[in-house]
mmCIF file of C-alpha atoms in Angstrom:
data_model
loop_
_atom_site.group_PDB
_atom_site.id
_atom_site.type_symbol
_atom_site.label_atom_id
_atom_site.label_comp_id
_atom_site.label_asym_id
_atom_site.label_seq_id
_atom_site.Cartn_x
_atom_site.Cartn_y
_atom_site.Cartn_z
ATOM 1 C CA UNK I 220 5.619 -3.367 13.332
ATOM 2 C CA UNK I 221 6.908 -3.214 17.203
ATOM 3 C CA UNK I 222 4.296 0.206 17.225
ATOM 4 C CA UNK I 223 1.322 -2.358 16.324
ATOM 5 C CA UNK I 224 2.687 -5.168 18.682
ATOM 6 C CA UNK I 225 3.044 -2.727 21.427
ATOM 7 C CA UNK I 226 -1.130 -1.762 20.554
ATOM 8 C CA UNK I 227 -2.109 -5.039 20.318
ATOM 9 C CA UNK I 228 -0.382 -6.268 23.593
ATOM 10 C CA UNK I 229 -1.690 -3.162 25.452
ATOM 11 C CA UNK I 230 -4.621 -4.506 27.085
ATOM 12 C CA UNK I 231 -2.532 -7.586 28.660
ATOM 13 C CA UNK I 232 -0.042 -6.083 29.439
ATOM 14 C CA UNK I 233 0.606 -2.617 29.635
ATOM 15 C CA UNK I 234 3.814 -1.515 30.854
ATOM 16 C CA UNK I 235 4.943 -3.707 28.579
ATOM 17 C CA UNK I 236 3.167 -2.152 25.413
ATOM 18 C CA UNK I 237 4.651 1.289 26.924
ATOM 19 C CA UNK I 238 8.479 0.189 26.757
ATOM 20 C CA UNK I 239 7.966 -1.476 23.291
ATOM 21 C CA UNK I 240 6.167 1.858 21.859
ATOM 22 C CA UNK I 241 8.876 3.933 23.781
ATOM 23 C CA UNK I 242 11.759 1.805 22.206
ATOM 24 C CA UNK I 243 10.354 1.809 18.805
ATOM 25 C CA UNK I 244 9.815 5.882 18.788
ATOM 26 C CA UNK I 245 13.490 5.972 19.822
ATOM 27 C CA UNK I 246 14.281 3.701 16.977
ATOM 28 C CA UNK I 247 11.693 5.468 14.452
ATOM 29 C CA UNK I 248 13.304 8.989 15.193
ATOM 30 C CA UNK I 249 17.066 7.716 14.923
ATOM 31 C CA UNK I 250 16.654 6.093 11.639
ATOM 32 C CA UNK I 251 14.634 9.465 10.331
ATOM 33 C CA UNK I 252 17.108 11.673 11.069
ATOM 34 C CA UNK I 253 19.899 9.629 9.642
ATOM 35 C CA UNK I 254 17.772 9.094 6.710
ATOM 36 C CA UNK I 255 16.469 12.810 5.986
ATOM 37 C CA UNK I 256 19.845 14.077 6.931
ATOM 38 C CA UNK I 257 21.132 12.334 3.789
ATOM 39 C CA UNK I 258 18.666 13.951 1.426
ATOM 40 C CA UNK I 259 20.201 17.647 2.560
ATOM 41 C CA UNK I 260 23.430 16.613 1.490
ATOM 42 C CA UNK I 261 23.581 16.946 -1.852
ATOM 43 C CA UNK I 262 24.309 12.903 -2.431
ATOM 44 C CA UNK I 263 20.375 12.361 -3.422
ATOM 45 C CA UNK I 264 19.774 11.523 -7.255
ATOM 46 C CA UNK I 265 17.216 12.689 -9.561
ATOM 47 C CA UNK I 266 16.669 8.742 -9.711
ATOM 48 C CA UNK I 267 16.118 7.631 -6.279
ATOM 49 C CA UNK I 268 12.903 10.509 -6.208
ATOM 50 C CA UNK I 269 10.619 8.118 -5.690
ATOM 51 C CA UNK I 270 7.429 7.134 -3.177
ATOM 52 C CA UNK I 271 9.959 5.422 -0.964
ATOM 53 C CA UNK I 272 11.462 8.703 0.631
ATOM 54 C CA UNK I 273 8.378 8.661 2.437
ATOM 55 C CA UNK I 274 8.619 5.647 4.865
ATOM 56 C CA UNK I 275 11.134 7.104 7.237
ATOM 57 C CA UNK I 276 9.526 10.109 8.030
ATOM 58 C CA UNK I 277 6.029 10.267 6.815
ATOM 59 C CA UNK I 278 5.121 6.456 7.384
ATOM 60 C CA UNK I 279 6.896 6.347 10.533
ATOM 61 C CA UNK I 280 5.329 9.578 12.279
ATOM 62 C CA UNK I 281 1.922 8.418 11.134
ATOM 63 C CA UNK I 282 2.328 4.894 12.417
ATOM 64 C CA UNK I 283 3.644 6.629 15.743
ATOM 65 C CA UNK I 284 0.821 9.037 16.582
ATOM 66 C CA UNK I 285 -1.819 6.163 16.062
ATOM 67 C CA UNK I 286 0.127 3.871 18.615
ATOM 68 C CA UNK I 287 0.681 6.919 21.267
ATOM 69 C CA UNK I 288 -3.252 8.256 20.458
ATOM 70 C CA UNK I 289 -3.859 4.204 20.632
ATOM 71 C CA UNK I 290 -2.350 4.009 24.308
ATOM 72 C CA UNK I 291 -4.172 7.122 25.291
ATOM 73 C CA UNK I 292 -1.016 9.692 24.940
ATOM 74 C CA UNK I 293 -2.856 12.169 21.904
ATOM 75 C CA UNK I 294 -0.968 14.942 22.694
ATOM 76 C CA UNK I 295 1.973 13.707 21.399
ATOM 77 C CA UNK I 296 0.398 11.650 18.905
ATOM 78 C CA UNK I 297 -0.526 15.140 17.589
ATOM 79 C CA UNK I 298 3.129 16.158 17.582
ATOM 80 C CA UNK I 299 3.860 12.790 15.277
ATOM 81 C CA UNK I 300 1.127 13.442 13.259
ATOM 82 C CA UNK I 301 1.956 17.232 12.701
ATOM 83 C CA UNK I 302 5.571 15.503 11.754
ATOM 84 C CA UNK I 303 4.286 13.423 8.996
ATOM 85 C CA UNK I 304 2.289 16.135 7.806
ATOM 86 C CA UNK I 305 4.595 18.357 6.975
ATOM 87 C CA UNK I 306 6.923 15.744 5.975
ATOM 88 C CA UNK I 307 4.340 14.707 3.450
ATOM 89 C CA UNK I 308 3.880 17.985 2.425
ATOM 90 C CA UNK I 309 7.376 18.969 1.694
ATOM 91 C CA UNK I 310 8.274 15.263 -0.063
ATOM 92 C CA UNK I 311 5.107 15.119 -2.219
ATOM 93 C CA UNK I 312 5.888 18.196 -4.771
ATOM 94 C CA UNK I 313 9.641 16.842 -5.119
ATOM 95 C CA UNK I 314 8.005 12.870 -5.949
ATOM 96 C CA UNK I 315 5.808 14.035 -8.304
ATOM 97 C CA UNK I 316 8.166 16.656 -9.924
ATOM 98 C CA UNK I 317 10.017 13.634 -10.444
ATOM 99 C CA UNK I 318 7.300 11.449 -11.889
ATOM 100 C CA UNK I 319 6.217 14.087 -14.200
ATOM 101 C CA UNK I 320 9.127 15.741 -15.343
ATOM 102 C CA UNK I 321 12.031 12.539 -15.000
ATOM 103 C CA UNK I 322 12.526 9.643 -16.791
ATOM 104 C CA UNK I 323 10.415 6.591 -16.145
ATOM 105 C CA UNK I 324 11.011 4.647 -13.612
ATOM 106 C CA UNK I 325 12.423 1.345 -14.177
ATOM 107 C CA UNK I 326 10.495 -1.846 -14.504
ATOM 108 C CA UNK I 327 11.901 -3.477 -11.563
ATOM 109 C CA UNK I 328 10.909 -0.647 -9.317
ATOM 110 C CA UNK I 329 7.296 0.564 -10.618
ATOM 111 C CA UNK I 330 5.718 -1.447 -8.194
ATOM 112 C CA UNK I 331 6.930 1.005 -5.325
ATOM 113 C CA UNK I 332 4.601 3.692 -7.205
ATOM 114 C CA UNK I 333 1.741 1.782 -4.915
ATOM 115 C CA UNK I 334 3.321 3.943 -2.067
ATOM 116 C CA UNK I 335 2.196 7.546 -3.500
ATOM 117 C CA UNK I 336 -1.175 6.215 -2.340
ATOM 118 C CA UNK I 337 -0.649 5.508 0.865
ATOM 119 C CA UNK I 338 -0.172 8.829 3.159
ATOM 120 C CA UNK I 339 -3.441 9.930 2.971
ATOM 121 C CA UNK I 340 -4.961 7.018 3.937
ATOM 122 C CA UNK I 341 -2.231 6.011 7.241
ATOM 123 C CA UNK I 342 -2.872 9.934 7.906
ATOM 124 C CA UNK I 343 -6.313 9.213 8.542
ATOM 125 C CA UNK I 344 -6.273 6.650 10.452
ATOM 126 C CA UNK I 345 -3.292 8.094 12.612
ATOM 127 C CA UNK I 346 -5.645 11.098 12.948
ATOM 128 C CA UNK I 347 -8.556 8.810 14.063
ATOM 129 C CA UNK I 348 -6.612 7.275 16.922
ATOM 130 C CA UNK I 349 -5.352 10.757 18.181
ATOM 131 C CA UNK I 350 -8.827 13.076 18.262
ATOM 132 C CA UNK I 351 -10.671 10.225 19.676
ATOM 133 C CA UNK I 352 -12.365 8.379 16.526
ATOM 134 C CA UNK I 353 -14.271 11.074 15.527
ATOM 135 C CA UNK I 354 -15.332 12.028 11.683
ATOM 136 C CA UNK I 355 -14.841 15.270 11.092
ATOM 137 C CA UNK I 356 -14.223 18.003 8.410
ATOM 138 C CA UNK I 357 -10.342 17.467 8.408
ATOM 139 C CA UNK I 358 -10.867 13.314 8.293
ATOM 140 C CA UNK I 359 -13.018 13.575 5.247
ATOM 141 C CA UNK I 360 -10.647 15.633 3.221
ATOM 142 C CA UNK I 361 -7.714 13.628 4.038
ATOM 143 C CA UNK I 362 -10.638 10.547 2.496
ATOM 144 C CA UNK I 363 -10.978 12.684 -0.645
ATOM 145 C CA UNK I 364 -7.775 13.322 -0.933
ATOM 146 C CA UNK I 365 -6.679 9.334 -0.706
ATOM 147 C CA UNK I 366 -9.141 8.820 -3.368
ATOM 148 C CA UNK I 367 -7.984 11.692 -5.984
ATOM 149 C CA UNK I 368 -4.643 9.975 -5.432
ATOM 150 C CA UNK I 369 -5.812 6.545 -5.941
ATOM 151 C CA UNK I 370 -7.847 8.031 -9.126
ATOM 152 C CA UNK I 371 -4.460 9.898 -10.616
ATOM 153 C CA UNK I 372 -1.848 10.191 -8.405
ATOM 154 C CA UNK I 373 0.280 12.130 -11.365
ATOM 155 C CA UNK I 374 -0.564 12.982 -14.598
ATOM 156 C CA UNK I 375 -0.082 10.186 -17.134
ATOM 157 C CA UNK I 376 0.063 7.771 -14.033
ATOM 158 C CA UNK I 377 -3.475 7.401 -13.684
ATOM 159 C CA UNK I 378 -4.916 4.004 -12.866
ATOM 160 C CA UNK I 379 -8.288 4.539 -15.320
ATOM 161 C CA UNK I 380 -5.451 5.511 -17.897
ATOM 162 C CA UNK I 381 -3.265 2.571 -17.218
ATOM 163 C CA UNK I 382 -6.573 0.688 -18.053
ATOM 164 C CA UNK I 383 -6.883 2.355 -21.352
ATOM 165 C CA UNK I 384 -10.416 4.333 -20.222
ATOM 166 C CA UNK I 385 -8.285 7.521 -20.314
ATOM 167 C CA UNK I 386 -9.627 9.788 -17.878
ATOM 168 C CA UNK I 387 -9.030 10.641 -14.536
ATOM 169 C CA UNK I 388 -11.730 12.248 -12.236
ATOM 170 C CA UNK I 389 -9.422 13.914 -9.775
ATOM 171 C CA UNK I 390 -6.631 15.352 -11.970
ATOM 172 C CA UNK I 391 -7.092 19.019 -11.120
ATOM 173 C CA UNK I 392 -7.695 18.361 -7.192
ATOM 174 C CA UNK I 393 -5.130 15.941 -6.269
ATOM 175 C CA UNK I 394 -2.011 16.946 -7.799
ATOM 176 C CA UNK I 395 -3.497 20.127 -8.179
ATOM 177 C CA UNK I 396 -3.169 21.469 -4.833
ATOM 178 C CA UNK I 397 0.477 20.564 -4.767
ATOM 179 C CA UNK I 398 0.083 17.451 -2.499
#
């Protein structure tokens, strides 16, 4: 949240909105490394696979190339956004591996599921605020993409089928390319 204060306080007060972005990238990276570092150690669980393993790195770079493209600094926005990219891409097999292939989650954390959803979507707007706000080809498939995950973000998971229609439009796009 310091990211968005630091955005929002930007045009009052600038220097101000440059330390707070500064000290929250410091903070962002620290707590990514310790985080990732503990999921190459051998200590992560079948279990704890789950949409949360992307906030430190995925969520985090996103959120911190829209507040550096947001203050005008899009070159390394891009290198945050490149980040969460391939942090996305290198979590997203592993979660749904999990979903498909592990045991259900349990009830008191199915609501985190909501979080498959999001990348996509805080990709695209991170992307907005570092190529300048334009629409373009690489925008709109990050768009489809949100919405093939929002249709069936894993096989048995989808939202139509959790309705009882029993179909899902996007089953051999979405999960199908491996994100």
């Amino acid at each position: 949240t310091s990211l968005e204060i630091g955005i929002a306080v930007n045009p009052y007060a600038p220097g101000f909105a440059w330390a707070l972005v500064l000290a929250s990238l410091a903070g962002q990276l620290a707590f990514s490394m310790y985080r990732a570092a503990g999921l190459w150690r051998g200590l992560h669980t079948m279990a704890a696979t789950t949409p949360v393993i992307y906030l430190p790195t995925v969520a985090s770079s996103f959120a911190s190339a829209g507040a550096l493209g947001a203050l005008g600094h899009s070159d390394w926005g891009l290198l945050f956004f490149g980040a969460g990219m391939f942090s996305w891409f290198s979590l997203e097999s592993a979660i749904l591996a999990r979903l498909r292939t592990g045991p259900a989650l349990a009830p008191a954390v199915r609501g985190i599921i909501g979080i498959q959803l999001a990348p996509a979507f805080v990709g695209g707007n991170a992307w907005l605020a570092v190529n300048g706000g334009q629409v373009d080809v690489f925008l709109l498939l990050l768009v489809v993409l949100a919405q093939c995950a929002d249709c069936c973000p894993a096989p048995g998971l989808s939202l139509l089928t959790l309705a009882g229609v029993g179909f899902c439009c996007c089953a051999t796009l979405g999960p199908g390319l491996g994100f």
